[in-house]
mmCIF file of C-alpha atoms and ligand atoms in Angstrom:
data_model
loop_
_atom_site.group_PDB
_atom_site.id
_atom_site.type_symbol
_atom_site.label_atom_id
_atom_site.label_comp_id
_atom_site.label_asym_id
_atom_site.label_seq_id
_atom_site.Cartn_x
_atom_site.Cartn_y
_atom_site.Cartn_z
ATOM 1 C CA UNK A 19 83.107 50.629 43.196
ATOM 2 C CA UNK A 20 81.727 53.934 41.923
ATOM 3 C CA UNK A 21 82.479 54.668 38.392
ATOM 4 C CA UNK A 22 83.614 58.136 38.054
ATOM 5 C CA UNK A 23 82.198 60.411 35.186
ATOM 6 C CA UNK A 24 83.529 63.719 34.497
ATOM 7 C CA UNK A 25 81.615 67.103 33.546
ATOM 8 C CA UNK A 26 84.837 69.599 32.515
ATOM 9 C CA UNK A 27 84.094 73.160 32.295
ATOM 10 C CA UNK A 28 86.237 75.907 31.956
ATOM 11 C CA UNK A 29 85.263 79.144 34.133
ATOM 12 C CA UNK A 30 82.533 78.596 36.866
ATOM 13 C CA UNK A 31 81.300 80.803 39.770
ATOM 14 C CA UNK A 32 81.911 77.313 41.971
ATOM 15 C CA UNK A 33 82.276 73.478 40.955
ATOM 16 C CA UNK A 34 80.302 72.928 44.136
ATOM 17 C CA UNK A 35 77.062 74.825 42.953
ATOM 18 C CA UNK A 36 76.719 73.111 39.789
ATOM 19 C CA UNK A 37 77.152 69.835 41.300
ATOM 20 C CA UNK A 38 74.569 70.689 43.959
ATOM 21 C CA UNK A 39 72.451 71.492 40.945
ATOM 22 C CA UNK A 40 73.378 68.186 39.407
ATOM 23 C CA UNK A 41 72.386 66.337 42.453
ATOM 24 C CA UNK A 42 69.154 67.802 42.829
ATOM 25 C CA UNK A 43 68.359 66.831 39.303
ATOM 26 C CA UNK A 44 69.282 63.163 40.002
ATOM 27 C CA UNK A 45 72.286 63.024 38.388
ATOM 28 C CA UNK A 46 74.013 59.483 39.905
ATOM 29 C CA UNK A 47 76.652 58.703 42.210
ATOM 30 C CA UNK A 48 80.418 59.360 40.980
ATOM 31 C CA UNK A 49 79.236 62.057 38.739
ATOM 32 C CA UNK A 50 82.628 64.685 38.757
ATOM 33 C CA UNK A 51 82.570 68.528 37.883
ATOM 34 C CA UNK A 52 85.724 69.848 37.019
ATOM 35 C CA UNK A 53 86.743 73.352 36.457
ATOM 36 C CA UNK A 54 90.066 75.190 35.146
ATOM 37 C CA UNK A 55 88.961 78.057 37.243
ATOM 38 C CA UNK A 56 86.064 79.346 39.948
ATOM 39 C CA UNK A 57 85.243 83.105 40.289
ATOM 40 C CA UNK A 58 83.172 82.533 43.295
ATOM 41 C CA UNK A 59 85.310 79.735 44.823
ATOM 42 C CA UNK A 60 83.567 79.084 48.105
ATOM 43 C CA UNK A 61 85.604 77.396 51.293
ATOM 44 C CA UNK A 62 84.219 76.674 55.072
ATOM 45 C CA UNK A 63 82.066 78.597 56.761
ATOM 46 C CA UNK A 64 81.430 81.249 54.168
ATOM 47 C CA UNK A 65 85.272 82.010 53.442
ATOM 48 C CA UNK A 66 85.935 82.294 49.519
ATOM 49 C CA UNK A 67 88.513 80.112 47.721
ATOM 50 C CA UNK A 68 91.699 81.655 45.941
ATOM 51 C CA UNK A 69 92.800 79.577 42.631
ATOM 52 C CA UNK A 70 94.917 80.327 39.925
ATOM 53 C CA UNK A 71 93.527 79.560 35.540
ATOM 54 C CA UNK A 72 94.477 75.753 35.173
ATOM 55 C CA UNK A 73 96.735 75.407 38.239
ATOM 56 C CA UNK A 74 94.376 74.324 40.897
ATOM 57 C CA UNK A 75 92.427 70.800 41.075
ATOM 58 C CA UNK A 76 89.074 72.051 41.689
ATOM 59 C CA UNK A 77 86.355 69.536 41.588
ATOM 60 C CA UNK A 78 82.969 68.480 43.037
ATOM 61 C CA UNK A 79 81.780 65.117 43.646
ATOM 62 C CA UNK A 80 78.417 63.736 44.116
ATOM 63 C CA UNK A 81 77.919 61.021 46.465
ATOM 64 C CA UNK A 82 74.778 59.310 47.891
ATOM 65 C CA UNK A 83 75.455 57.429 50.233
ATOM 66 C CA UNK A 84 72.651 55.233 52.449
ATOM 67 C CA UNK A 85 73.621 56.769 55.896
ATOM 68 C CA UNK A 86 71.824 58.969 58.426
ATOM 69 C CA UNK A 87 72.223 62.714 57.729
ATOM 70 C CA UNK A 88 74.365 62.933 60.625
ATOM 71 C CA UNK A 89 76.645 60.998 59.567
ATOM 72 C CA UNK A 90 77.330 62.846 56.034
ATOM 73 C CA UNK A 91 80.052 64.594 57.878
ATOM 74 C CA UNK A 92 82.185 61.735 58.271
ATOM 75 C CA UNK A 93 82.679 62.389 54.197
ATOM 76 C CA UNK A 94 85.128 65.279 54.849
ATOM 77 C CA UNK A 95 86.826 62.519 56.662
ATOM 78 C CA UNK A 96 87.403 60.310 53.930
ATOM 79 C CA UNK A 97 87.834 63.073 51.358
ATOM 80 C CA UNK A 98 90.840 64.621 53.716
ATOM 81 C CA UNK A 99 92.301 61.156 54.145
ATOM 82 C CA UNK A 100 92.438 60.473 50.732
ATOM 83 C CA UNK A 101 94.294 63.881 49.182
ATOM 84 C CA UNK A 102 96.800 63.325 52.266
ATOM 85 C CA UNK A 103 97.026 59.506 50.673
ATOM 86 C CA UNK A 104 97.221 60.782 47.521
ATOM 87 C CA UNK A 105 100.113 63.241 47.997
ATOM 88 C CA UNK A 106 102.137 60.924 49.932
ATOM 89 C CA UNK A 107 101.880 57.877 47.459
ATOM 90 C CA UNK A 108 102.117 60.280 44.422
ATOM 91 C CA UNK A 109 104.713 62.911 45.579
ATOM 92 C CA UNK A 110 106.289 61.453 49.026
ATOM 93 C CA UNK A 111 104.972 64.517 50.328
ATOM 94 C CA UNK A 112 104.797 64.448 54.403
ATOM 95 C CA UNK A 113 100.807 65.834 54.320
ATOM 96 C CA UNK A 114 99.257 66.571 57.964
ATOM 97 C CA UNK A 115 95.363 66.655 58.523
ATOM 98 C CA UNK A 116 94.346 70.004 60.543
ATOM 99 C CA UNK A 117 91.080 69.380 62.471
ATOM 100 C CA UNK A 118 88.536 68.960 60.782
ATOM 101 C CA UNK A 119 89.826 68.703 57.038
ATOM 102 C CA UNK A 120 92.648 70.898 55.727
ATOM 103 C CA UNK A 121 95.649 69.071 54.570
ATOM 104 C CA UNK A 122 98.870 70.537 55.306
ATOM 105 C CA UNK A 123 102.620 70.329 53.573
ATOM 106 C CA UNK A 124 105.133 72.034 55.852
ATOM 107 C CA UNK A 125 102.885 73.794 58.033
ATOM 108 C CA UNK A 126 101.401 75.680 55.165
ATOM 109 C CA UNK A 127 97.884 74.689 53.861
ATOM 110 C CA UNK A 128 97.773 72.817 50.474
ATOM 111 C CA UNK A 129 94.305 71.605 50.069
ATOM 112 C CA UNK A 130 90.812 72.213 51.719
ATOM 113 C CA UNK A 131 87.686 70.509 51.533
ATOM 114 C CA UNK A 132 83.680 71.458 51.699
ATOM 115 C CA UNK A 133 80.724 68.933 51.865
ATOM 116 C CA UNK A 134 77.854 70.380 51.344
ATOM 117 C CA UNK A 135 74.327 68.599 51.617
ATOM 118 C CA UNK A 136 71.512 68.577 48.913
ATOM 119 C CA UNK A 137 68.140 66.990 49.084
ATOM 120 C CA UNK A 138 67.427 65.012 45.752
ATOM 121 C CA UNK A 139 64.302 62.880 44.503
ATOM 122 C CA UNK A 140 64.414 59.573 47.284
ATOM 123 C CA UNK A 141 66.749 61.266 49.784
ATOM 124 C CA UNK A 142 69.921 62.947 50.066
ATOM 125 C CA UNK A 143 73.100 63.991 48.522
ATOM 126 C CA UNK A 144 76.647 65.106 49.363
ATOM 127 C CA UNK A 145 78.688 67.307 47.155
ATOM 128 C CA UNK A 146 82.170 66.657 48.474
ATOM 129 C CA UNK A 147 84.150 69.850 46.950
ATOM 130 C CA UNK A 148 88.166 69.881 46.833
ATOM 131 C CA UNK A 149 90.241 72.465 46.341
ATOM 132 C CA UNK A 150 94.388 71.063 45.629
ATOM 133 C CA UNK A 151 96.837 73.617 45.266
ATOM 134 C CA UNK A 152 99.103 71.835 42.288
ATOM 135 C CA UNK A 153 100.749 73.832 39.778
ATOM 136 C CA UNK A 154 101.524 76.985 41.800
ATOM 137 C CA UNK A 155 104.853 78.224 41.318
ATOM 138 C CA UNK A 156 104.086 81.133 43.719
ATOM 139 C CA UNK A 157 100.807 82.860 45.783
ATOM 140 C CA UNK A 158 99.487 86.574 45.967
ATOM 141 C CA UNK A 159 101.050 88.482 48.609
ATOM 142 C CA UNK A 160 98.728 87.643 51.425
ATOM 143 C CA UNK A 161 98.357 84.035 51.126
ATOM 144 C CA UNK A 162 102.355 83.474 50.417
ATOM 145 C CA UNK A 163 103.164 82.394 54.308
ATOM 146 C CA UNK A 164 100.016 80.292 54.499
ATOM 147 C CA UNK A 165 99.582 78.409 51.300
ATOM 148 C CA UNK A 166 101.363 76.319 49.613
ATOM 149 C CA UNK A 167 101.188 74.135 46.205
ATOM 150 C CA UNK A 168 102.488 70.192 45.085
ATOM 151 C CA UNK A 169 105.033 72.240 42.434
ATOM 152 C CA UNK A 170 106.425 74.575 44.794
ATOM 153 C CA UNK A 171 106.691 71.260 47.738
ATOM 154 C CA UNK A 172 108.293 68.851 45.007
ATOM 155 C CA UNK A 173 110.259 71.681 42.853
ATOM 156 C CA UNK A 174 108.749 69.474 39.967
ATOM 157 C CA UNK A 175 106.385 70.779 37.470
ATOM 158 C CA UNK A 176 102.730 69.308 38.312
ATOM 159 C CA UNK A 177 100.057 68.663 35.501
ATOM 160 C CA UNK A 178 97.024 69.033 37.329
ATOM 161 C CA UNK A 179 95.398 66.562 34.452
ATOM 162 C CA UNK A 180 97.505 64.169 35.625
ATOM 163 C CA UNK A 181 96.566 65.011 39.488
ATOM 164 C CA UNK A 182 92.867 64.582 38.758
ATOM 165 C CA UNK A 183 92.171 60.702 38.009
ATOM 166 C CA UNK A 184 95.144 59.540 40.458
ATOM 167 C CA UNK A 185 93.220 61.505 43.480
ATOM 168 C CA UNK A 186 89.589 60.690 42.249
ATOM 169 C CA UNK A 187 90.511 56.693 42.407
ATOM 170 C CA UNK A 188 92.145 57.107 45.867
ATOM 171 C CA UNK A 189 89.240 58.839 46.929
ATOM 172 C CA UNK A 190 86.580 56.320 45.484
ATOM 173 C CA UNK A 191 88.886 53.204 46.818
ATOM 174 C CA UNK A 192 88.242 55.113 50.430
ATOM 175 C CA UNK A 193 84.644 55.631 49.921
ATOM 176 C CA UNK A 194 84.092 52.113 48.971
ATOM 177 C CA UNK A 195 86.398 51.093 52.165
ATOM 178 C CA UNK A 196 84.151 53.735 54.646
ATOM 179 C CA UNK A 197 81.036 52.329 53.057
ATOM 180 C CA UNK A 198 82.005 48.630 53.556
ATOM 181 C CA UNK A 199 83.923 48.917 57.149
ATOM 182 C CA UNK A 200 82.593 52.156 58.378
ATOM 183 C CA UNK A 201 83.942 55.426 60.152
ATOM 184 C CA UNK A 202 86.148 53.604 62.451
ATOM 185 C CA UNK A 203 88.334 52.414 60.020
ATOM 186 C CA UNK A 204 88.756 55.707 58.160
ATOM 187 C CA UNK A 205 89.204 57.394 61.537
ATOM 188 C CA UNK A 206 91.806 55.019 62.572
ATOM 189 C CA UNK A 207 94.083 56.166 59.207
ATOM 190 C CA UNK A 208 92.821 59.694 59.388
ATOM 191 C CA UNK A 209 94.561 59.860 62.717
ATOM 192 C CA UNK A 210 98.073 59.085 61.748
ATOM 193 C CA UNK A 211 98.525 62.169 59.799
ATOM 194 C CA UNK A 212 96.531 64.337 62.465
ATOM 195 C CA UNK A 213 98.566 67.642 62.528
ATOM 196 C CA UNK A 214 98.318 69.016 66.290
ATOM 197 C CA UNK A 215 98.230 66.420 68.891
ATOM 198 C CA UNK A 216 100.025 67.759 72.435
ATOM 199 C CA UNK A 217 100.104 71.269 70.509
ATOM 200 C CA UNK A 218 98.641 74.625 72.436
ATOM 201 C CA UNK A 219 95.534 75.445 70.022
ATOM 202 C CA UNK A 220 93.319 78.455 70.375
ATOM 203 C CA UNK A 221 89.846 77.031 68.975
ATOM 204 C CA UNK A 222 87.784 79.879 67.977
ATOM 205 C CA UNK A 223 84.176 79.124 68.110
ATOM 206 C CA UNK A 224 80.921 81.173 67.541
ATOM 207 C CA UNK A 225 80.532 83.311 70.609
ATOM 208 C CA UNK A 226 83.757 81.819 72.512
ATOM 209 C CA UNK A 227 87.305 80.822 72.136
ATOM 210 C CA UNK A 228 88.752 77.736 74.145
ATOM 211 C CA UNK A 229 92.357 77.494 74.831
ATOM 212 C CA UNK A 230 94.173 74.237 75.840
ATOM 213 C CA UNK A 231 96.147 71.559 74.508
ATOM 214 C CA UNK A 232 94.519 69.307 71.001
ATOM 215 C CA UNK A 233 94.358 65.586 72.953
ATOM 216 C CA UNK A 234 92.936 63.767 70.265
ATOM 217 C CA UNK A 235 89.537 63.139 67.946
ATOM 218 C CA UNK A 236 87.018 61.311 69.595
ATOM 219 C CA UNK A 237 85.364 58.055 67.943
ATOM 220 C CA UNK A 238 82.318 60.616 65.926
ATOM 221 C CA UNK A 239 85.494 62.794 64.892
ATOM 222 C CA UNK A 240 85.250 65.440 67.745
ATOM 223 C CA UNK A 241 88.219 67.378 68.411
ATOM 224 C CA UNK A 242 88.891 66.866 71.989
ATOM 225 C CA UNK A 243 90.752 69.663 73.752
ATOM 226 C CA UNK A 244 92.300 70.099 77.545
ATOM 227 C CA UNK A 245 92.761 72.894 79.067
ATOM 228 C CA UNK A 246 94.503 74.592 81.853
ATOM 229 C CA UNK A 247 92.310 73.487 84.450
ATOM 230 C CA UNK A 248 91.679 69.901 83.292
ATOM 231 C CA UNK A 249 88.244 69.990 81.903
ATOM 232 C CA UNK A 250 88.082 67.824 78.213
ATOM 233 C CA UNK A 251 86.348 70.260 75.584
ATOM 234 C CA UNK A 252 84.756 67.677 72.657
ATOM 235 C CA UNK A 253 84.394 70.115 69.968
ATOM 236 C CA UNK A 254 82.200 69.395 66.895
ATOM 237 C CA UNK A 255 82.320 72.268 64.935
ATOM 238 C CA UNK A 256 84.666 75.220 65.125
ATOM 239 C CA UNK A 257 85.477 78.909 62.724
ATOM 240 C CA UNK A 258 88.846 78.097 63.136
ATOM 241 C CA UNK A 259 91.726 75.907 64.903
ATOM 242 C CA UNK A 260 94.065 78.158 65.436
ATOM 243 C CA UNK A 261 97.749 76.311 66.466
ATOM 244 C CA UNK A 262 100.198 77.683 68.506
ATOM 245 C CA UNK A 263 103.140 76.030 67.130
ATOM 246 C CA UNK A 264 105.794 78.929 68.831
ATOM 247 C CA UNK A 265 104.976 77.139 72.372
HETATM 248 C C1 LIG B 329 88.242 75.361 52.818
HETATM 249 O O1 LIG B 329 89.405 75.069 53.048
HETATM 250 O O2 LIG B 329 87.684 76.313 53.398
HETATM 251 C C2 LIG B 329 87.470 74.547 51.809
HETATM 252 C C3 LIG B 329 87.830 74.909 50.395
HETATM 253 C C4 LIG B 329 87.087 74.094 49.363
HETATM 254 C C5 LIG B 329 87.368 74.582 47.963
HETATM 255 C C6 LIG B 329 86.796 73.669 46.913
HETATM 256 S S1 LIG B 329 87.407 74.088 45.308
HETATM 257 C C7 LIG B 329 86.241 73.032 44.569
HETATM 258 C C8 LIG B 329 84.952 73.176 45.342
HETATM 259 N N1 LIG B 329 84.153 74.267 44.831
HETATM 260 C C9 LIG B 329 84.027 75.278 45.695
HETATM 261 O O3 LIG B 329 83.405 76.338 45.511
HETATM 262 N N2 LIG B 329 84.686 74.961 46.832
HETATM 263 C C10 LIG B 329 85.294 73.650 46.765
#
């Protein structure tokens, strides 16, 4: 199994860039950057961030797996699965996975995950960023009806030093398990907490929004849409899933 090693810093622009740096300076497998806070925390497709000084798990790990480039994306798989693991063994919370890798408490979005890609001397390297909401006791304004934190979900106070090594070795434990089975397995427990299935969903893409009803994920981890005519929609990569849980 990997052996985790930790690089803690205090403020950063994002744990993500310095572990890309990291990466492309060979640093191994397992190798962990930390940070009490991010200035520049970066989310999916270009969206910032939002943490709180010492009450968000924010950390970056490198992985380097032997896999085809396409397949790095299954990573956001296993990272997903594993902080929905995590806060059901830890804090019997009931966490859903939103297509392709938020994790959800009570419809409102606790965690969120970006893989980036790096090249490094003898191939490639993913930096598999997390962001965990844990010791929030309450959000700014215009993130209070969509986020939410483990300490406001558990009305118990959450030390996010304690949240770190507990999540890290569920996460490792899943990467060994994806390495040694493959996807399928992963998929297969990634879909029990899927958030969505039989639900009206707008899915915004590029240059087009599709509207039907969220069937499933297909065996590469396509979201696979119907809609009102009939016609299946296998969607690999969308700005936003948008669920229309009023219908
Ligand atoms: C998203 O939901 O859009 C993904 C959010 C990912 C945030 C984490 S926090 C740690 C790591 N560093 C970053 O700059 N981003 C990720």
């Amino acid at each position: 199994m990997v052996v985790p090693r930790y690089h803690r810093c205090d403020v950063v622009e994002s744990t993500n860039d310095i572990a890309i740096q990291l990466a492309r300076g060979s640093e191994p497998e397992g190798t962990i950057v930390v940070a009490n806070q991010q200035t520049r925390g970066k989310g999916r497709r270009g969206r910032q961030w939002w943490d709180d000084y010492g009450q968000s798990l924010l950390m970056s790990l490198i992985l380097t797996p032997d896999i085809p480039q396409s397949a790095f994306p299954q990573l956001s798989f296993v990272a997903s699965l594993s902080v929905a693991e995590y806060l059901i063994t830890h804090h019997n919370l009931p966490s859903r996975l939103k297509w392709p890798n938020d994790v959800y408490v009570n419809n409102k979005k606790i965690s969120g995950i970006l893989i980036e890609i790096t090249t490094r001397p003898g191939g490639l390297a993913a930096v598999c960023g997390i962001g965990l909401n844990a010791a929030q006791t309450s959000f700014p304004p215009e993130l209070a009806s969509f986020a939410t934190s483990v300490s406001i979900e558990t009305g118990a106070h959450v030390a996010v030093d304690n949240v770190l090594p507990c999540l890290v070795g569920t996460l490792l434990q899943n990467y060994s398990a994806y390495l040694a089975l493959g996807f399928e397995e992963i998929l297969a427990r990634w879909r029990k907490y899927i958030w969505g299935i039989g639900c009206p969903a707008n899915i915004v893409m590029d240059n087009t929004t599709i509207t039907g009803t969220i069937t499933g994920v297909d065996p590469n981890g396509a979201l696979v849409i119907l809609d009102a005519d009939g016609t299946e929609h296998v969607i690999c990569a969308a700005d936003a899933v948008n669920l229309r849980l009023d219908k």
